[in-house]
Amino acid sequence: MKFGGTSVGTPTKIREVANLITVPGRKIVVLSAMAGTTNDLVSYAEYLYKKEQAEAQALLEAMHQKYVAVAEELFQTNEFKTKSIELINSHFDYLTSFNQDLFTRHEEKAVLAQGELISTALMHFHLWETGFRAVLLPALNFMRIDKDQEPDNYYIRENLKRELASYPDVELLITQGFICRNAFGEIDNLKRGGSDYTASIIGAAADAEEIQIWTDIDGFHNNDPRYVSGTRRIDRLSFDEAAELAYFGAKILHPTSVRPAKEKNIPVRLKNTMNPASPGTLIAAGDSGHGIKAVAAKDGITAIRIQSDRMLLAFGFLRKVFEIFESYRTPIDMIATSEVSVSMTIDQEDNLREIASDLKKYGKVEVVSDQSIICVVGDMIAENSGMALRVLEALRTIPIRMISYGSSNNNISLLIRTSDKIQALNALSNHLFNGL
Ligand code: ASP
Ligand code: MG
């Protein structure tokens, strides 16, 4: 069971989560840092890089005060107030110790780890104070990534097994999301939003019956509730459909977290802490229903088109183009090709200038930014004709720059201008889901 930052964001919320996890059954609970903390720690690190020590100190003091206030409110007894404030003080002493001349990438990782270390310790104290036996499993004892930043699944499985074997009769085990060690044993993390990934990796390593991701919405919706009204919860998705939706915009689940569950065929359930009775969305193998299930959009996309006579009847051309992206470690999202040109999209502009200039070796290069990918997800088998037509019909009045259809059975992606996005999402909702 994984709970995100907003789910543990206040003393009241911490108590609510405690109610949800103190039900019968053995479970591992993965917690994020309290809402806002990781962002604050990132800002703290930025001040340290810039040597703005006064600003750094002021930010840290404000955070420290917030945490002390949380402890005062969360705990009833002086014993636990004192215990928790001592713990908070020690984490803030540690954080203050970085406020010196030199600050490194490696130290930044240690700074960012403090949020999850504090939130899990507070939850542990709270359960203890209210009489529930729970054990705190330090994620740094078993979560590890390898030299390629990928989870070291063998290491994780063996070490988690050992940790779990030490507490055979404890039903409730709590651990930190996001944080891990790297191949050198240093503190590292699974990148922003990585707690979902932690939960899925742990669920797979522990052969869990189910992986639950608890947030503050009833699961995946069939469209983006920020831009479209009257969206509906999706009951069931396949792993691949969920991966596409998570990747293309639906903020509720971190995209990498589908893979470990899929590999071990462990169902993932998205649940709502504010409405625990709702079944949420179940992501699992097997029949997940037919037809178009959801629409999502991803902004910040740049389209790159390269046009070259050299592509005509040539082999090896695409490899050369892709190698350029690879050399700048920039993933490509969508591609479309014709006989003399290829268009690609990226969502990472860091090396855009270099990429474009390298591509010019092969032809004329055109770069267009401020684009969005609209992703339509569902069971889109070719025999089930008319799906693409319905999508295009809905977007009748919207200029479409690229279309990707047929690479999988569960997705149609379209590239449009970001300024047309809201209109496109609403048109798709009306046409596909509301029969308008
Ligand atoms: N606390 C981390 C973050 O804000 C990890 C997470 O919440 O998933 O990115
Ligand atoms: Mg999150």
PDB file of N, CA and C in Angstrom, residues 320-416:
ATOM      1  N   LYS A 320      20.758   5.992 -38.077  1.00  0.00           N
ATOM      2  CA  LYS A 320      21.643   7.152 -37.892  1.00  0.00           C
ATOM      3  C   LYS A 320      20.909   8.280 -37.173  1.00  0.00           C
ATOM      4  N   VAL A 321      19.656   8.468 -37.550  1.00  0.00           N
ATOM      5  CA  VAL A 321      18.868   9.532 -36.906  1.00  0.00           C
ATOM      6  C   VAL A 321      18.681   9.209 -35.415  1.00  0.00           C
ATOM      7  N   PHE A 322      18.294   7.967 -35.143  1.00  0.00           N
ATOM      8  CA  PHE A 322      18.040   7.591 -33.744  1.00  0.00           C
ATOM      9  C   PHE A 322      19.311   7.656 -32.901  1.00  0.00           C
ATOM     10  N   GLU A 323      20.435   7.348 -33.524  1.00  0.00           N
ATOM     11  CA  GLU A 323      21.702   7.387 -32.778  1.00  0.00           C
ATOM     12  C   GLU A 323      21.994   8.780 -32.233  1.00  0.00           C
ATOM     13  N   ILE A 324      21.580   9.772 -32.993  1.00  0.00           N
ATOM     14  CA  ILE A 324      21.814  11.145 -32.524  1.00  0.00           C
ATOM     15  C   ILE A 324      21.022  11.393 -31.233  1.00  0.00           C
ATOM     16  N   PHE A 325      19.785  10.959 -31.218  1.00  0.00           N
ATOM     17  CA  PHE A 325      18.977  11.123 -29.999  1.00  0.00           C
ATOM     18  C   PHE A 325      19.578  10.324 -28.852  1.00  0.00           C
ATOM     19  N   GLU A 326      20.027   9.131 -29.190  1.00  0.00           N
ATOM     20  CA  GLU A 326      20.596   8.268 -28.161  1.00  0.00           C
ATOM     21  C   GLU A 326      21.843   8.911 -27.560  1.00  0.00           C
ATOM     22  N   SER A 327      22.651   9.533 -28.420  1.00  0.00           N
ATOM     23  CA  SER A 327      23.898  10.093 -27.902  1.00  0.00           C
ATOM     24  C   SER A 327      23.618  11.250 -26.939  1.00  0.00           C
ATOM     25  N   TYR A 328      22.430  11.858 -27.037  1.00  0.00           N
ATOM     26  CA  TYR A 328      22.071  12.902 -26.075  1.00  0.00           C
ATOM     27  C   TYR A 328      21.085  12.374 -25.031  1.00  0.00           C
ATOM     28  N   ARG A 329      20.989  11.066 -24.932  1.00  0.00           N
ATOM     29  CA  ARG A 329      20.124  10.405 -23.959  1.00  0.00           C
ATOM     30  C   ARG A 329      18.718  11.015 -23.936  1.00  0.00           C
ATOM     31  N   THR A 330      18.203  11.262 -25.137  1.00  0.00           N
ATOM     32  CA  THR A 330      16.883  11.881 -25.252  1.00  0.00           C
ATOM     33  C   THR A 330      15.907  10.876 -25.853  1.00  0.00           C
ATOM     34  N   PRO A 331      14.905  10.464 -25.074  1.00  0.00           N
ATOM     35  CA  PRO A 331      13.968   9.490 -25.621  1.00  0.00           C
ATOM     36  C   PRO A 331      13.017  10.112 -26.638  1.00  0.00           C
ATOM     37  N   ILE A 332      12.644   9.317 -27.621  1.00  0.00           N
ATOM     38  CA  ILE A 332      11.673   9.741 -28.633  1.00  0.00           C
ATOM     39  C   ILE A 332      10.325   9.145 -28.237  1.00  0.00           C
ATOM     40  N   ASP A 333       9.272   9.978 -28.287  1.00  0.00           N
ATOM     41  CA  ASP A 333       7.941   9.471 -27.937  1.00  0.00           C
ATOM     42  C   ASP A 333       7.192   8.923 -29.139  1.00  0.00           C
ATOM     43  N   MET A 334       6.990   9.783 -30.126  1.00  0.00           N
ATOM     44  CA  MET A 334       6.199   9.387 -31.297  1.00  0.00           C
ATOM     45  C   MET A 334       7.067   9.475 -32.524  1.00  0.00           C
ATOM     46  N   ILE A 335       6.813   8.631 -33.507  1.00  0.00           N
ATOM     47  CA  ILE A 335       7.460   8.849 -34.802  1.00  0.00           C
ATOM     48  C   ILE A 335       6.441   8.646 -35.911  1.00  0.00           C
ATOM     49  N   ALA A 336       6.697   9.333 -37.030  1.00  0.00           N
ATOM     50  CA  ALA A 336       5.908   9.113 -38.235  1.00  0.00           C
ATOM     51  C   ALA A 336       6.887   9.239 -39.397  1.00  0.00           C
ATOM     52  N   THR A 337       6.774   8.365 -40.367  1.00  0.00           N
ATOM     53  CA  THR A 337       7.720   8.434 -41.483  1.00  0.00           C
ATOM     54  C   THR A 337       6.975   8.482 -42.808  1.00  0.00           C
ATOM     55  N   SER A 338       7.631   9.096 -43.779  1.00  0.00           N
ATOM     56  CA  SER A 338       7.191   8.991 -45.170  1.00  0.00           C
ATOM     57  C   SER A 338       8.444   8.592 -45.937  1.00  0.00           C
ATOM     58  N   GLU A 339       8.375   8.517 -47.215  1.00  0.00           N
ATOM     59  CA  GLU A 339       9.522   8.025 -47.961  1.00  0.00           C
ATOM     60  C   GLU A 339      10.703   9.007 -47.888  1.00  0.00           C
ATOM     61  N   VAL A 340      10.432  10.262 -47.715  1.00  0.00           N
ATOM     62  CA  VAL A 340      11.545  11.218 -47.724  1.00  0.00           C
ATOM     63  C   VAL A 340      11.658  12.036 -46.441  1.00  0.00           C
ATOM     64  N   SER A 341      10.879  11.676 -45.432  1.00  0.00           N
ATOM     65  CA  SER A 341      11.011  12.457 -44.214  1.00  0.00           C
ATOM     66  C   SER A 341      10.620  11.621 -43.004  1.00  0.00           C
ATOM     67  N   VAL A 342      11.102  12.056 -41.847  1.00  0.00           N
ATOM     68  CA  VAL A 342      10.696  11.405 -40.617  1.00  0.00           C
ATOM     69  C   VAL A 342      10.451  12.493 -39.570  1.00  0.00           C
ATOM     70  N   SER A 343       9.344  12.333 -38.848  1.00  0.00           N
ATOM     71  CA  SER A 343       9.017  13.275 -37.773  1.00  0.00           C
ATOM     72  C   SER A 343       9.059  12.533 -36.454  1.00  0.00           C
ATOM     73  N   MET A 344       9.594  13.189 -35.447  1.00  0.00           N
ATOM     74  CA  MET A 344       9.684  12.575 -34.131  1.00  0.00           C
ATOM     75  C   MET A 344       9.291  13.602 -33.088  1.00  0.00           C
ATOM     76  N   THR A 345       8.897  13.122 -31.911  1.00  0.00           N
ATOM     77  CA  THR A 345       8.645  14.069 -30.828  1.00  0.00           C
ATOM     78  C   THR A 345       9.520  13.704 -29.631  1.00  0.00           C
ATOM     79  N   ILE A 346       9.882  14.731 -28.892  1.00  0.00           N
ATOM     80  CA  ILE A 346      10.621  14.539 -27.644  1.00  0.00           C
ATOM     81  C   ILE A 346       9.974  15.414 -26.566  1.00  0.00           C
ATOM     82  N   ASP A 347      10.191  15.055 -25.307  1.00  0.00           N
ATOM     83  CA  ASP A 347       9.618  15.889 -24.243  1.00  0.00           C
ATOM     84  C   ASP A 347      10.724  16.477 -23.377  1.00  0.00           C
ATOM     85  N   GLN A 348      11.936  16.378 -23.869  1.00  0.00           N
ATOM     86  CA  GLN A 348      13.081  16.822 -23.094  1.00  0.00           C
ATOM     87  C   GLN A 348      13.884  17.740 -24.006  1.00  0.00           C
ATOM     88  N   GLU A 349      13.886  19.027 -23.697  1.00  0.00           N
ATOM     89  CA  GLU A 349      14.496  19.965 -24.639  1.00  0.00           C
ATOM     90  C   GLU A 349      15.950  20.290 -24.311  1.00  0.00           C
ATOM     91  N   ASP A 350      16.488  19.640 -23.283  1.00  0.00           N
ATOM     92  CA  ASP A 350      17.824  20.021 -22.796  1.00  0.00           C
ATOM     93  C   ASP A 350      18.874  20.097 -23.903  1.00  0.00           C
ATOM     94  N   ASN A 351      18.851  19.121 -24.807  1.00  0.00           N
ATOM     95  CA  ASN A 351      19.895  19.085 -25.834  1.00  0.00           C
ATOM     96  C   ASN A 351      19.342  19.345 -27.219  1.00  0.00           C
ATOM     97  N   LEU A 352      18.217  20.051 -27.256  1.00  0.00           N
ATOM     98  CA  LEU A 352      17.530  20.250 -28.523  1.00  0.00           C
ATOM     99  C   LEU A 352      18.425  20.885 -29.577  1.00  0.00           C
ATOM    100  N   ARG A 353      19.160  21.922 -29.155  1.00  0.00           N
ATOM    101  CA  ARG A 353      19.989  22.648 -30.118  1.00  0.00           C
ATOM    102  C   ARG A 353      21.049  21.727 -30.743  1.00  0.00           C
ATOM    103  N   GLU A 354      21.694  20.935 -29.879  1.00  0.00           N
ATOM    104  CA  GLU A 354      22.736  20.029 -30.358  1.00  0.00           C
ATOM    105  C   GLU A 354      22.133  18.961 -31.275  1.00  0.00           C
ATOM    106  N   ILE A 355      20.980  18.442 -30.854  1.00  0.00           N
ATOM    107  CA  ILE A 355      20.348  17.389 -31.658  1.00  0.00           C
ATOM    108  C   ILE A 355      20.016  17.934 -33.039  1.00  0.00           C
ATOM    109  N   ALA A 356      19.395  19.114 -33.061  1.00  0.00           N
ATOM    110  CA  ALA A 356      18.996  19.687 -34.345  1.00  0.00           C
ATOM    111  C   ALA A 356      20.218  19.922 -35.221  1.00  0.00           C
ATOM    112  N   SER A 357      21.293  20.385 -34.608  1.00  0.00           N
ATOM    113  CA  SER A 357      22.452  20.688 -35.444  1.00  0.00           C
ATOM    114  C   SER A 357      23.105  19.394 -35.956  1.00  0.00           C
ATOM    115  N   ASP A 358      23.111  18.342 -35.139  1.00  0.00           N
ATOM    116  CA  ASP A 358      23.639  17.060 -35.633  1.00  0.00           C
ATOM    117  C   ASP A 358      22.768  16.487 -36.747  1.00  0.00           C
ATOM    118  N   LEU A 359      21.447  16.667 -36.594  1.00  0.00           N
ATOM    119  CA  LEU A 359      20.538  16.106 -37.599  1.00  0.00           C
ATOM    120  C   LEU A 359      20.713  16.779 -38.960  1.00  0.00           C
ATOM    121  N   LYS A 360      21.172  18.009 -38.928  1.00  0.00           N
ATOM    122  CA  LYS A 360      21.313  18.759 -40.184  1.00  0.00           C
ATOM    123  C   LYS A 360      22.289  18.087 -41.152  1.00  0.00           C
ATOM    124  N   LYS A 361      23.153  17.232 -40.613  1.00  0.00           N
ATOM    125  CA  LYS A 361      24.043  16.447 -41.490  1.00  0.00           C
ATOM    126  C   LYS A 361      23.255  15.647 -42.513  1.00  0.00           C
ATOM    127  N   TYR A 362      22.020  15.282 -42.125  1.00  0.00           N
ATOM    128  CA  TYR A 362      21.276  14.345 -42.969  1.00  0.00           C
ATOM    129  C   TYR A 362      20.164  14.995 -43.766  1.00  0.00           C
ATOM    130  N   GLY A 363      19.875  16.224 -43.529  1.00  0.00           N
ATOM    131  CA  GLY A 363      18.794  16.827 -44.308  1.00  0.00           C
ATOM    132  C   GLY A 363      18.287  18.106 -43.670  1.00  0.00           C
ATOM    133  N   LYS A 364      17.150  18.544 -44.171  1.00  0.00           N
ATOM    134  CA  LYS A 364      16.549  19.784 -43.700  1.00  0.00           C
ATOM    135  C   LYS A 364      15.817  19.493 -42.387  1.00  0.00           C
ATOM    136  N   VAL A 365      16.066  20.313 -41.385  1.00  0.00           N
ATOM    137  CA  VAL A 365      15.489  20.046 -40.068  1.00  0.00           C
ATOM    138  C   VAL A 365      14.525  21.155 -39.671  1.00  0.00           C
ATOM    139  N   GLU A 366      13.362  20.743 -39.192  1.00  0.00           N
ATOM    140  CA  GLU A 366      12.373  21.733 -38.742  1.00  0.00           C
ATOM    141  C   GLU A 366      11.980  21.373 -37.305  1.00  0.00           C
ATOM    142  N   VAL A 367      11.971  22.379 -36.421  1.00  0.00           N
ATOM    143  CA  VAL A 367      11.647  22.129 -35.018  1.00  0.00           C
ATOM    144  C   VAL A 367      10.427  22.961 -34.635  1.00  0.00           C
ATOM    145  N   VAL A 368       9.426  22.323 -34.035  1.00  0.00           N
ATOM    146  CA  VAL A 368       8.231  23.057 -33.611  1.00  0.00           C
ATOM    147  C   VAL A 368       7.942  22.717 -32.155  1.00  0.00           C
ATOM    148  N   SER A 369       7.857  23.739 -31.307  1.00  0.00           N
ATOM    149  CA  SER A 369       7.587  23.431 -29.900  1.00  0.00           C
ATOM    150  C   SER A 369       6.155  23.796 -29.524  1.00  0.00           C
ATOM    151  N   ASP A 370       5.851  23.717 -28.223  1.00  0.00           N
ATOM    152  CA  ASP A 370       4.501  23.975 -27.709  1.00  0.00           C
ATOM    153  C   ASP A 370       3.453  23.047 -28.314  1.00  0.00           C
ATOM    154  N   GLN A 371       3.802  21.789 -28.400  1.00  0.00           N
ATOM    155  CA  GLN A 371       2.883  20.786 -28.908  1.00  0.00           C
ATOM    156  C   GLN A 371       2.414  19.891 -27.760  1.00  0.00           C
ATOM    157  N   SER A 372       1.283  19.214 -27.971  1.00  0.00           N
ATOM    158  CA  SER A 372       0.791  18.248 -26.988  1.00  0.00           C
ATOM    159  C   SER A 372       0.471  16.939 -27.689  1.00  0.00           C
ATOM    160  N   ILE A 373       0.739  15.857 -26.990  1.00  0.00           N
ATOM    161  CA  ILE A 373       0.316  14.549 -27.504  1.00  0.00           C
ATOM    162  C   ILE A 373      -1.015  14.205 -26.864  1.00  0.00           C
ATOM    163  N   ILE A 374      -1.994  13.915 -27.698  1.00  0.00           N
ATOM    164  CA  ILE A 374      -3.262  13.405 -27.201  1.00  0.00           C
ATOM    165  C   ILE A 374      -3.210  11.894 -27.371  1.00  0.00           C
ATOM    166  N   CYS A 375      -3.444  11.196 -26.285  1.00  0.00           N
ATOM    167  CA  CYS A 375      -3.323   9.755 -26.329  1.00  0.00           C
ATOM    168  C   CYS A 375      -4.701   9.152 -26.072  1.00  0.00           C
ATOM    169  N   VAL A 376      -5.161   8.357 -26.999  1.00  0.00           N
ATOM    170  CA  VAL A 376      -6.462   7.697 -26.864  1.00  0.00           C
ATOM    171  C   VAL A 376      -6.165   6.224 -26.583  1.00  0.00           C
ATOM    172  N   VAL A 377      -6.662   5.737 -25.452  1.00  0.00           N
ATOM    173  CA  VAL A 377      -6.293   4.397 -25.007  1.00  0.00           C
ATOM    174  C   VAL A 377      -7.514   3.490 -24.975  1.00  0.00           C
ATOM    175  N   GLY A 378      -7.309   2.262 -25.358  1.00  0.00           N
ATOM    176  CA  GLY A 378      -8.397   1.291 -25.301  1.00  0.00           C
ATOM    177  C   GLY A 378      -8.004   0.052 -26.058  1.00  0.00           C
ATOM    178  N   ASP A 379      -9.000  -0.732 -26.362  1.00  0.00           N
ATOM    179  CA  ASP A 379      -8.772  -1.979 -27.042  1.00  0.00           C
ATOM    180  C   ASP A 379      -9.046  -1.708 -28.514  1.00  0.00           C
ATOM    181  N   MET A 380      -7.979  -1.413 -29.242  1.00  0.00           N
ATOM    182  CA  MET A 380      -8.138  -0.828 -30.577  1.00  0.00           C
ATOM    183  C   MET A 380      -7.778  -1.832 -31.663  1.00  0.00           C
ATOM    184  N   ILE A 381      -8.245  -3.071 -31.538  1.00  0.00           N
ATOM    185  CA  ILE A 381      -7.868  -4.061 -32.539  1.00  0.00           C
ATOM    186  C   ILE A 381      -8.390  -3.670 -33.914  1.00  0.00           C
ATOM    187  N   ALA A 382      -7.605  -4.015 -34.920  1.00  0.00           N
ATOM    188  CA  ALA A 382      -7.889  -3.549 -36.276  1.00  0.00           C
ATOM    189  C   ALA A 382      -9.270  -3.990 -36.762  1.00  0.00           C
ATOM    190  N   GLU A 383      -9.695  -5.201 -36.358  1.00  0.00           N
ATOM    191  CA  GLU A 383     -10.992  -5.702 -36.828  1.00  0.00           C
ATOM    192  C   GLU A 383     -12.138  -4.831 -36.304  1.00  0.00           C
ATOM    193  N   ASN A 384     -11.845  -4.212 -35.164  1.00  0.00           N
ATOM    194  CA  ASN A 384     -12.875  -3.395 -34.556  1.00  0.00           C
ATOM    195  C   ASN A 384     -12.882  -2.039 -35.262  1.00  0.00           C
ATOM    196  N   SER A 385     -13.383  -2.031 -36.477  1.00  0.00           N
ATOM    197  CA  SER A 385     -13.186  -0.861 -37.323  1.00  0.00           C
ATOM    198  C   SER A 385     -13.952   0.341 -36.789  1.00  0.00           C
ATOM    199  N   GLY A 386     -13.545   1.485 -37.239  1.00  0.00           N
ATOM    200  CA  GLY A 386     -14.289   2.680 -36.897  1.00  0.00           C
ATOM    201  C   GLY A 386     -13.736   3.464 -35.722  1.00  0.00           C
ATOM    202  N   MET A 387     -12.801   2.872 -34.958  1.00  0.00           N
ATOM    203  CA  MET A 387     -12.251   3.597 -33.804  1.00  0.00           C
ATOM    204  C   MET A 387     -11.486   4.842 -34.258  1.00  0.00           C
ATOM    205  N   ALA A 388     -10.599   4.627 -35.224  1.00  0.00           N
ATOM    206  CA  ALA A 388      -9.786   5.750 -35.701  1.00  0.00           C
ATOM    207  C   ALA A 388     -10.687   6.822 -36.303  1.00  0.00           C
ATOM    208  N   LEU A 389     -11.699   6.351 -37.026  1.00  0.00           N
ATOM    209  CA  LEU A 389     -12.632   7.299 -37.632  1.00  0.00           C
ATOM    210  C   LEU A 389     -13.287   8.169 -36.564  1.00  0.00           C
ATOM    211  N   ARG A 390     -13.728   7.525 -35.484  1.00  0.00           N
ATOM    212  CA  ARG A 390     -14.411   8.295 -34.433  1.00  0.00           C
ATOM    213  C   ARG A 390     -13.478   9.314 -33.798  1.00  0.00           C
ATOM    214  N   VAL A 391     -12.231   8.929 -33.640  1.00  0.00           N
ATOM    215  CA  VAL A 391     -11.261   9.861 -33.055  1.00  0.00           C
ATOM    216  C   VAL A 391     -11.053  11.059 -33.989  1.00  0.00           C
ATOM    217  N   LEU A 392     -10.864  10.751 -35.265  1.00  0.00           N
ATOM    218  CA  LEU A 392     -10.604  11.833 -36.223  1.00  0.00           C
ATOM    219  C   LEU A 392     -11.832  12.715 -36.411  1.00  0.00           C
ATOM    220  N   GLU A 393     -12.990  12.085 -36.384  1.00  0.00           N
ATOM    221  CA  GLU A 393     -14.235  12.852 -36.494  1.00  0.00           C
ATOM    222  C   GLU A 393     -14.349  13.859 -35.355  1.00  0.00           C
ATOM    223  N   ALA A 394     -14.006  13.408 -34.165  1.00  0.00           N
ATOM    224  CA  ALA A 394     -14.104  14.293 -33.007  1.00  0.00           C
ATOM    225  C   ALA A 394     -13.169  15.492 -33.181  1.00  0.00           C
ATOM    226  N   LEU A 395     -12.046  15.258 -33.835  1.00  0.00           N
ATOM    227  CA  LEU A 395     -11.035  16.312 -33.955  1.00  0.00           C
ATOM    228  C   LEU A 395     -11.128  17.048 -35.296  1.00  0.00           C
ATOM    229  N   ARG A 396     -12.284  16.935 -35.904  1.00  0.00           N
ATOM    230  CA  ARG A 396     -12.530  17.496 -37.235  1.00  0.00           C
ATOM    231  C   ARG A 396     -11.935  18.903 -37.427  1.00  0.00           C
ATOM    232  N   THR A 397     -12.119  19.763 -36.414  1.00  0.00           N
ATOM    233  CA  THR A 397     -11.737  21.168 -36.627  1.00  0.00           C
ATOM    234  C   THR A 397     -10.353  21.496 -36.077  1.00  0.00           C
ATOM    235  N   ILE A 398      -9.637  20.488 -35.628  1.00  0.00           N
ATOM    236  CA  ILE A 398      -8.352  20.766 -34.977  1.00  0.00           C
ATOM    237  C   ILE A 398      -7.197  20.284 -35.852  1.00  0.00           C
ATOM    238  N   PRO A 399      -6.238  21.163 -36.129  1.00  0.00           N
ATOM    239  CA  PRO A 399      -5.115  20.738 -36.981  1.00  0.00           C
ATOM    240  C   PRO A 399      -4.274  19.672 -36.277  1.00  0.00           C
ATOM    241  N   ILE A 400      -4.053  18.557 -36.963  1.00  0.00           N
ATOM    242  CA  ILE A 400      -3.274  17.456 -36.403  1.00  0.00           C
ATOM    243  C   ILE A 400      -1.936  17.396 -37.130  1.00  0.00           C
ATOM    244  N   ARG A 401      -0.857  17.437 -36.354  1.00  0.00           N
ATOM    245  CA  ARG A 401       0.468  17.453 -36.964  1.00  0.00           C
ATOM    246  C   ARG A 401       1.007  16.040 -37.234  1.00  0.00           C
ATOM    247  N   MET A 402       0.740  15.132 -36.307  1.00  0.00           N
ATOM    248  CA  MET A 402       1.217  13.752 -36.486  1.00  0.00           C
ATOM    249  C   MET A 402       0.173  12.803 -35.934  1.00  0.00           C
ATOM    250  N   ILE A 403       0.138  11.586 -36.481  1.00  0.00           N
ATOM    251  CA  ILE A 403      -0.734  10.535 -35.941  1.00  0.00           C
ATOM    252  C   ILE A 403       0.085   9.261 -35.807  1.00  0.00           C
ATOM    253  N   SER A 404      -0.087   8.567 -34.698  1.00  0.00           N
ATOM    254  CA  SER A 404       0.543   7.263 -34.569  1.00  0.00           C
ATOM    255  C   SER A 404      -0.545   6.247 -34.252  1.00  0.00           C
ATOM    256  N   TYR A 405      -0.689   5.286 -35.149  1.00  0.00           N
ATOM    257  CA  TYR A 405      -1.762   4.298 -35.015  1.00  0.00           C
ATOM    258  C   TYR A 405      -1.212   2.953 -35.462  1.00  0.00           C
ATOM    259  N   GLY A 406      -1.477   1.904 -34.706  1.00  0.00           N
ATOM    260  CA  GLY A 406      -1.127   0.575 -35.180  1.00  0.00           C
ATOM    261  C   GLY A 406       0.136   0.003 -34.579  1.00  0.00           C
ATOM    262  N   SER A 407       0.888   0.801 -33.825  1.00  0.00           N
ATOM    263  CA  SER A 407       2.102   0.246 -33.222  1.00  0.00           C
ATOM    264  C   SER A 407       1.716  -0.673 -32.071  1.00  0.00           C
ATOM    265  N   SER A 408       0.582  -0.420 -31.458  1.00  0.00           N
ATOM    266  CA  SER A 408       0.079  -1.361 -30.461  1.00  0.00           C
ATOM    267  C   SER A 408      -1.424  -1.429 -30.652  1.00  0.00           C
ATOM    268  N   ASN A 409      -2.045  -2.378 -29.976  1.00  0.00           N
ATOM    269  CA  ASN A 409      -3.490  -2.507 -30.122  1.00  0.00           C
ATOM    270  C   ASN A 409      -4.242  -1.628 -29.146  1.00  0.00           C
ATOM    271  N   ASN A 410      -3.517  -0.841 -28.373  1.00  0.00           N
ATOM    272  CA  ASN A 410      -4.263  -0.116 -27.355  1.00  0.00           C
ATOM    273  C   ASN A 410      -4.068   1.382 -27.354  1.00  0.00           C
ATOM    274  N   ASN A 411      -3.606   1.916 -28.467  1.00  0.00           N
ATOM    275  CA  ASN A 411      -3.376   3.341 -28.412  1.00  0.00           C
ATOM    276  C   ASN A 411      -3.389   4.017 -29.787  1.00  0.00           C
ATOM    277  N   ILE A 412      -3.969   5.212 -29.822  1.00  0.00           N
ATOM    278  CA  ILE A 412      -3.791   6.111 -30.962  1.00  0.00           C
ATOM    279  C   ILE A 412      -3.240   7.405 -30.373  1.00  0.00           C
ATOM    280  N   SER A 413      -2.127   7.883 -30.894  1.00  0.00           N
ATOM    281  CA  SER A 413      -1.580   9.145 -30.397  1.00  0.00           C
ATOM    282  C   SER A 413      -1.633  10.182 -31.502  1.00  0.00           C
ATOM    283  N   LEU A 414      -1.971  11.397 -31.104  1.00  0.00           N
ATOM    284  CA  LEU A 414      -2.057  12.479 -32.080  1.00  0.00           C
ATOM    285  C   LEU A 414      -1.301  13.675 -31.535  1.00  0.00           C
ATOM    286  N   LEU A 415      -0.590  14.346 -32.417  1.00  0.00           N
ATOM    287  CA  LEU A 415       0.140  15.531 -31.984  1.00  0.00           C
ATOM    288  C   LEU A 415      -0.591  16.776 -32.453  1.00  0.00           C
ATOM    289  N   ILE A 416      -0.894  17.649 -31.511  1.00  0.00           N
ATOM    290  CA  ILE A 416      -1.592  18.895 -31.843  1.00  0.00           C
ATOM    291  C   ILE A 416      -0.902  20.061 -31.138  1.00  0.00           C
TER     292      ILE A 416
END
